[in-house]
Tab-separated table of C-alpha atoms in Angstrom:
chain	number	residue	atom	x	y	z
V	1	MET	CA	-10.974	48.013	18.617
V	2	ASP	CA	-9.652	48.279	22.057
V	3	LYS	CA	-6.164	49.338	23.111
V	4	ARG	CA	-4.906	45.822	23.773
V	5	THR	CA	-5.988	44.681	20.231
V	6	GLU	CA	-4.457	47.695	18.659
V	7	LEU	CA	-1.005	46.837	20.140
V	8	THR	CA	-1.006	43.543	18.412
V	9	ALA	CA	-2.761	44.427	15.179
V	10	ARG	CA	-0.939	44.275	11.920
V	11	ASN	CA	0.944	47.582	10.945
V	12	ILE	CA	0.846	46.739	7.318
V	13	LEU	CA	-2.069	45.559	5.138
V	14	PRO	CA	-1.741	41.654	4.372
V	15	ALA	CA	-0.575	40.964	0.819
V	16	LYS	CA	-3.887	39.303	0.154
V	17	LYS	CA	-5.894	42.479	1.050
V	18	GLU	CA	-3.600	44.621	-1.051
V	19	ALA	CA	-4.113	42.197	-4.122
V	20	GLU	CA	-7.961	42.394	-3.573
V	21	LEU	CA	-7.884	46.292	-3.306
V	22	GLN	CA	-5.750	46.629	-6.489
V	23	GLY	CA	-8.189	47.701	-9.186
V	24	PRO	CA	-7.498	47.883	-12.882
V	25	PRO	CA	-4.493	49.900	-13.592
V	26	PRO	CA	-4.930	53.311	-15.038
V	27	SER	CA	-5.232	53.144	-18.741
V	28	LEU	CA	-1.840	54.707	-19.411
V	29	TYR	CA	-0.297	51.769	-17.468
V	30	ASP	CA	-2.667	48.984	-18.652
V	31	GLY	CA	-0.516	47.800	-21.653
V	32	PRO	CA	1.747	44.503	-21.727
V	33	GLU	CA	4.815	46.498	-21.521
V	34	SER	CA	3.675	48.173	-18.248
V	35	SER	CA	5.463	47.337	-14.873
V	36	TYR	CA	2.652	48.735	-12.811
V	37	ARG	CA	1.229	45.258	-11.493
V	38	LEU	CA	2.082	44.199	-7.934
V	39	ALA	CA	5.152	41.876	-8.134
V	40	PHE	CA	3.518	39.013	-6.507
V	41	THR	CA	0.420	39.026	-8.731
V	42	ASP	CA	2.345	39.534	-11.944
V	43	GLU	CA	2.648	36.066	-13.426
V	44	LYS	CA	4.869	37.283	-16.339
V	45	PHE	CA	7.438	38.546	-13.693
V	46	LEU	CA	7.194	35.430	-11.690
V	47	LEU	CA	8.023	33.390	-14.634
V	48	ARG	CA	11.143	34.972	-15.576
V	49	ASP	CA	14.425	32.824	-15.469
V	50	GLU	CA	15.872	34.961	-12.911
V	51	LEU	CA	13.021	34.180	-10.545
V	52	ARG	CA	13.736	30.433	-10.607
V	53	PRO	CA	15.086	30.398	-7.154
V	54	VAL	CA	11.861	32.057	-5.821
V	55	ARG	CA	9.536	29.493	-7.674
V	56	MET	CA	11.787	26.680	-6.289
V	57	GLN	CA	11.275	28.071	-2.767
V	58	LEU	CA	7.434	28.315	-3.300
V	59	GLU	CA	7.467	24.795	-4.537
V	60	LEU	CA	9.080	23.745	-1.386
V	61	LEU	CA	7.033	25.632	0.968
V	62	LYS	CA	3.491	25.043	-0.445
V	63	PRO	CA	3.290	21.408	0.344
V	64	GLU	CA	5.226	21.752	3.456
V	65	LEU	CA	2.943	24.403	5.027
V	66	VAL	CA	-0.277	22.488	3.940
V	67	GLN	CA	0.849	19.079	5.248
V	68	LYS	CA	1.666	20.934	8.621
V	69	GLU	CA	-1.590	22.545	8.729
V	70	GLN	CA	-3.136	19.060	8.131
V	71	GLY	CA	-1.183	17.481	10.923
V	72	ILE	CA	0.694	15.224	8.833
V	73	GLU	CA	4.040	13.900	10.468
V	74	SER	CA	4.663	10.432	9.028
V	75	THR	CA	4.108	8.920	5.542
V	76	ILE	CA	4.697	5.836	3.652
V	77	VAL	CA	5.700	6.261	-0.111
V	78	ILE	CA	4.498	4.002	-2.739
V	79	PHE	CA	6.560	4.005	-6.038
V	80	GLY	CA	5.602	2.082	-9.268
V	81	SER	CA	4.583	2.031	-12.709
V	82	ALA	CA	1.906	4.282	-14.293
V	83	ARG	CA	1.314	1.524	-16.850
V	84	ILE	CA	-0.054	-1.329	-14.572
V	85	VAL	CA	-3.840	-1.733	-14.842
V	86	PRO	CA	-6.398	-2.907	-12.490
V	87	PRO	CA	-7.224	-6.591	-12.917
V	88	ASP	CA	-10.686	-6.025	-14.248
V	89	VAL	CA	-9.119	-3.664	-16.904
V	90	ALA	CA	-6.537	-6.279	-17.728
V	91	GLN	CA	-9.063	-9.070	-18.156
V	92	ARG	CA	-11.239	-6.799	-20.294
V	93	LEU	CA	-8.143	-5.942	-22.492
V	94	LEU	CA	-7.318	-9.660	-22.892
V	95	SER	CA	-10.909	-10.480	-23.804
V	96	ASP	CA	-11.056	-7.638	-26.470
V	97	ALA	CA	-7.711	-8.786	-27.855
V	98	LYS	CA	-8.960	-12.421	-28.195
V	99	SER	CA	-12.200	-11.438	-29.842
V	100	ALA	CA	-10.181	-9.472	-32.319
V	101	ASN	CA	-7.750	-12.402	-32.885
V	102	ASN	CA	-4.946	-10.039	-32.575
V	103	GLU	CA	-1.728	-11.948	-31.439
V	104	THR	CA	0.363	-8.908	-30.692
V	105	ALA	CA	-2.645	-7.407	-28.518
V	106	ILE	CA	-3.179	-10.762	-26.925
V	107	ARG	CA	0.585	-10.959	-25.919
V	108	ILE	CA	0.355	-7.426	-24.457
V	109	ALA	CA	-2.807	-8.013	-22.749
V	110	GLU	CA	-1.512	-11.281	-21.200
V	111	ASN	CA	1.317	-9.334	-19.681
V	112	HIS	CA	-1.079	-6.715	-18.301
V	113	VAL	CA	-2.991	-9.566	-16.584
V	114	ARG	CA	0.230	-10.879	-15.076
V	115	MET	CA	1.296	-7.588	-13.607
V	116	SER	CA	-2.158	-6.388	-12.510
V	117	ARG	CA	-1.648	-8.526	-9.306
V	118	TYR	CA	0.684	-5.639	-8.291
V	119	TYR	CA	-2.226	-3.124	-8.613
V	120	ASP	CA	-4.130	-5.410	-6.314
V	121	GLU	CA	-1.263	-5.467	-3.776
V	122	ALA	CA	-0.744	-1.765	-3.850
V	123	GLN	CA	-4.375	-1.136	-3.299
V	124	ARG	CA	-4.561	-3.582	-0.332
V	125	PHE	CA	-1.319	-2.046	1.026
V	126	GLY	CA	-2.680	1.562	0.924
V	127	ALA	CA	-5.788	0.415	2.737
V	128	LEU	CA	-3.788	-1.668	5.248
V	129	VAL	CA	-1.546	1.228	6.092
V	130	THR	CA	-4.421	3.492	6.630
V	131	GLN	CA	-6.488	1.102	8.604
V	132	LYS	CA	-3.696	-0.084	10.901
V	133	SER	CA	-2.097	3.305	11.665
V	134	ARG	CA	-5.265	4.949	12.818
V	135	GLN	CA	-4.550	3.362	16.369
V	136	LEU	CA	-1.047	5.133	16.355
V	137	ALA	CA	-0.183	8.253	18.068
V	138	SER	CA	0.940	9.653	14.661
V	139	PRO	CA	-1.129	8.107	11.881
V	140	ILE	CA	0.577	7.171	8.705
V	141	TYR	CA	-0.477	8.572	5.367
V	142	VAL	CA	0.119	7.080	2.024
V	143	VAL	CA	1.987	9.209	-0.458
V	144	THR	CA	2.235	8.579	-4.214
V	145	GLY	CA	3.240	10.305	-7.408
V	146	GLY	CA	-0.447	11.069	-7.932
V	147	GLY	CA	-0.782	9.338	-11.198
V	148	PRO	CA	-2.301	6.356	-12.745
V	149	GLY	CA	-1.330	2.610	-12.242
V	150	ILE	CA	0.329	1.694	-9.060
V	151	MET	CA	0.003	5.314	-7.839
V	152	GLU	CA	-3.769	5.173	-8.264
V	153	ALA	CA	-3.836	1.782	-6.550
V	154	GLY	CA	-2.166	3.296	-3.235
V	155	ASN	CA	-4.343	6.375	-3.111
V	156	ARG	CA	-7.480	4.258	-3.785
V	157	GLY	CA	-6.663	1.820	-1.027
V	158	ALA	CA	-6.540	4.641	1.436
V	159	HIS	CA	-9.647	6.392	-0.113
V	160	GLU	CA	-11.804	3.221	0.148
V	161	VAL	CA	-11.208	2.880	3.871
V	162	GLY	CA	-12.063	6.435	4.497
V	163	GLY	CA	-8.590	7.685	4.801
V	164	LYS	CA	-6.599	10.613	3.534
V	165	SER	CA	-3.668	10.219	1.141
V	166	ILE	CA	-1.227	12.468	-0.697
V	167	GLY	CA	-0.568	12.870	-4.407
V	168	LEU	CA	2.658	14.579	-5.569
V	169	ASN	CA	2.000	15.200	-9.270
V	170	ILE	CA	4.545	16.492	-11.669
V	171	VAL	CA	3.796	18.362	-14.919
V	172	LEU	CA	4.548	15.976	-17.824
V	173	PRO	CA	3.602	15.922	-21.447
V	174	HIS	CA	1.443	12.757	-20.579
V	175	GLU	CA	0.396	10.807	-17.545
V	176	GLN	CA	0.174	14.144	-15.747
V	177	ALA	CA	-3.667	14.127	-14.597
V	178	PRO	CA	-4.109	13.215	-10.889
V	179	ASN	CA	-5.904	10.041	-10.319
V	180	PRO	CA	-9.366	10.576	-8.587
V	181	TYR	CA	-8.519	9.007	-5.313
V	182	ILE	CA	-6.161	11.728	-3.714
V	183	THR	CA	-7.438	13.746	-0.855
V	184	PRO	CA	-8.108	17.113	-2.703
V	185	GLU	CA	-6.472	19.318	-0.015
V	186	LEU	CA	-3.376	16.962	-0.375
V	187	CYS	CA	-3.184	16.834	-4.164
V	188	PHE	CA	-0.098	18.874	-5.190
V	189	GLN	CA	1.367	19.746	-8.640
V	190	PHE	CA	5.149	20.186	-9.166
V	191	HIS	CA	7.328	21.611	-11.903
V	192	TYR	CA	10.759	20.574	-10.425
V	193	PHE	CA	11.544	16.901	-10.039
V	194	GLY	CA	14.098	17.483	-7.484
V	195	LEU	CA	11.631	19.351	-5.032
V	196	ARG	CA	9.148	16.575	-5.444
V	197	LYS	CA	11.668	14.049	-4.589
V	198	MET	CA	12.495	15.880	-1.397
V	199	HIS	CA	8.849	15.960	-0.423
V	200	PHE	CA	8.635	12.070	-1.062
V	201	LEU	CA	11.439	11.701	1.585
V	202	MET	CA	10.829	14.544	4.117
V	203	ARG	CA	8.022	12.721	6.188
V	204	SER	CA	8.441	9.147	5.087
V	205	ILE	CA	9.156	6.322	7.644
V	206	GLY	CA	9.475	3.809	4.808
V	207	LEU	CA	9.370	3.437	0.929
V	208	VAL	CA	7.647	0.793	-0.907
V	209	CYS	CA	8.740	0.161	-4.732
V	210	PHE	CA	6.504	-1.884	-7.011
V	211	PRO	CA	7.668	-2.860	-10.444
V	212	GLY	CA	8.147	0.110	-12.657
V	213	GLY	CA	10.272	1.680	-15.343
V	214	PHE	CA	12.609	4.603	-15.495
V	215	GLY	CA	10.770	6.898	-13.174
V	216	THR	CA	10.513	4.130	-10.493
V	217	LEU	CA	14.125	3.123	-10.865
V	218	ASP	CA	15.236	6.928	-10.664
V	219	GLU	CA	13.368	7.342	-7.452
V	220	MET	CA	14.383	4.050	-5.910
V	221	PHE	CA	18.028	4.482	-6.669
V	222	GLU	CA	18.195	8.021	-5.385
V	223	VAL	CA	16.844	6.902	-2.117
V	224	LEU	CA	19.264	4.043	-1.846
V	225	THR	CA	22.029	6.501	-2.662
V	226	LEU	CA	21.080	8.955	-0.119
V	227	ILE	CA	20.708	6.310	2.595
V	228	GLN	CA	24.068	4.597	1.361
V	229	THR	CA	25.882	7.740	1.660
V	230	GLY	CA	24.281	8.910	4.998
V	231	LYS	CA	22.703	11.933	3.467
V	232	CYS	CA	19.163	10.932	4.995
V	233	ARG	CA	18.251	8.626	7.808
V	234	ARG	CA	17.994	5.022	7.214
V	235	ARG	CA	14.512	3.696	6.782
V	236	PRO	CA	12.797	0.501	5.343
V	237	ILE	CA	12.859	0.053	1.483
V	238	LEU	CA	10.540	-2.680	0.448
V	239	LEU	CA	10.757	-4.029	-3.097
V	240	PHE	CA	7.576	-5.718	-4.285
V	241	GLY	CA	8.165	-8.906	-6.292
V	242	ARG	CA	11.607	-10.619	-5.906
V	243	GLU	CA	11.316	-12.132	-9.292
V	244	PHE	CA	10.907	-8.819	-11.144
V	245	TRP	CA	13.493	-7.002	-9.316
V	246	SER	CA	16.163	-9.896	-9.439
V	247	LYS	CA	15.740	-9.999	-13.074
V	248	LEU	CA	15.905	-6.255	-13.530
V	249	VAL	CA	18.748	-5.427	-11.247
V	250	ASN	CA	21.661	-8.074	-10.676
V	251	PHE	CA	22.523	-6.703	-7.170
V	252	GLU	CA	24.902	-9.637	-6.573
V	253	HIS	CA	26.892	-8.631	-9.684
V	254	LEU	CA	27.396	-5.179	-8.245
V	255	VAL	CA	28.774	-6.782	-4.965
V	256	GLU	CA	30.984	-9.235	-6.970
V	257	THR	CA	32.559	-6.290	-8.966
V	258	GLY	CA	33.070	-4.291	-5.977
V	259	MET	CA	30.621	-1.499	-6.982
V	260	ILE	CA	28.725	-1.823	-3.763
V	261	SER	CA	29.465	-3.531	-0.405
V	262	GLU	CA	27.594	-6.738	0.637
V	263	VAL	CA	26.200	-4.813	3.510
V	264	ASP	CA	24.437	-2.462	1.098
V	265	LEU	CA	22.274	-5.416	0.230
V	266	GLN	CA	20.677	-4.987	3.573
V	267	LEU	CA	19.508	-1.487	2.677
V	268	PHE	CA	16.306	-3.044	1.222
V	269	LYS	CA	14.111	-6.127	1.562
V	270	PHE	CA	11.877	-8.140	-1.023
V	271	VAL	CA	8.106	-8.655	-0.093
V	272	GLU	CA	5.430	-10.366	-1.951
V	273	SER	CA	2.197	-9.203	-0.279
V	274	ALA	CA	0.645	-6.193	1.473
V	275	GLU	CA	0.700	-8.077	4.748
V	276	GLU	CA	4.283	-8.987	4.411
V	277	ALA	CA	5.035	-5.374	3.718
V	278	TRP	CA	3.282	-4.249	6.910
V	279	GLU	CA	4.782	-6.870	8.924
V	280	ALA	CA	8.301	-5.726	7.940
V	281	LEU	CA	7.294	-2.067	9.141
V	282	GLU	CA	5.927	-3.477	12.230
V	283	ALA	CA	9.030	-5.162	12.919
V	284	GLU	CA	11.104	-2.115	12.229
V	285	TYR	CA	9.134	0.329	14.326
V	286	GLY	CA	7.226	-1.904	16.687
V	287	PHE	CA	3.871	-0.689	15.892
V	288	ASP	CA	2.413	-3.546	17.999
V	289	ILE	CA	4.102	-1.918	21.149
V	290	PRO	CA	1.979	0.776	22.905
V	291	ALA	CA	2.822	4.412	21.693
V	292	THR	CA	4.024	5.426	25.215
V	293	GLU	CA	6.904	2.830	25.020
V	294	ILE	CA	8.307	3.742	21.461
V	295	GLY	CA	7.386	7.393	21.553
V	296	ASP	CA	6.232	9.428	18.471
V	297	LEU	CA	7.527	8.415	15.134
V	298	GLY	CA	8.064	12.120	14.324
V	299	SER	CA	9.445	13.077	11.061
V	300	PHE	CA	12.571	11.936	9.201
V	301	ASP	CA	13.884	14.878	7.363
V	302	MET	CA	16.996	14.825	5.211
V	303	GLU	CA	19.890	16.980	6.005
V	304	ASP	CA	19.254	20.685	5.676
């Protein structure tokens, strides 16, 4: 090692090296009650209640650092039900129900068929975002909750046109396995819902909400509240399927009763197709204008 290299060399061994060098503890300190293990390799220590702030910090940092390393600056978030199945699966369920002459199963399967069009649109939208944004100075990456249904469809669309996409999975008693279309190095798992929600928003230039249940409603209304109250920058919120959302939420009633202002209805827009959703984003950001005229999209962080 030459003198110049010595001047800038690390003075302390990196933690990774220390962990590798650490052999088995002496027999006297090898029991479960021993505190001999390095703190950052001691899982029992890291999982203590008192270490929750450290675990939250790690859960914020890991996806942030990986996405920075991957050069990801702009994202489109796709929310939607984990229970919506692809059209071919819906048709098979209906065929099986009819073969069994099961009226209840037929009714459920017919609903799956009706809702499966949203899987198609989410898949096409994921592909459209990935293809169209390749020509931008800052490509846009699809982000989903990482699970099945609409989430799978969004990741699948990006994957099938050769693009990367992100999955922000959450540990749950069910529906927790990541779908197979997420880019492996961008497939994350969260324990804390709050930190997962932060990562949905930190790089997003738009949010697209497909029909869904409690989880989708929770995510959608949190974003609407943050924008309404000025806690994060305004960005397009697109609701897929006017009929579904109008039946589910009586937005006009909220205005009539003074619970929200009429101007709050401008925080979101209804769309019916992948193309209409992309056109709404184009109109907002001028994607059809040369990048030199509109500058880099950059990131849209929430308030620190």
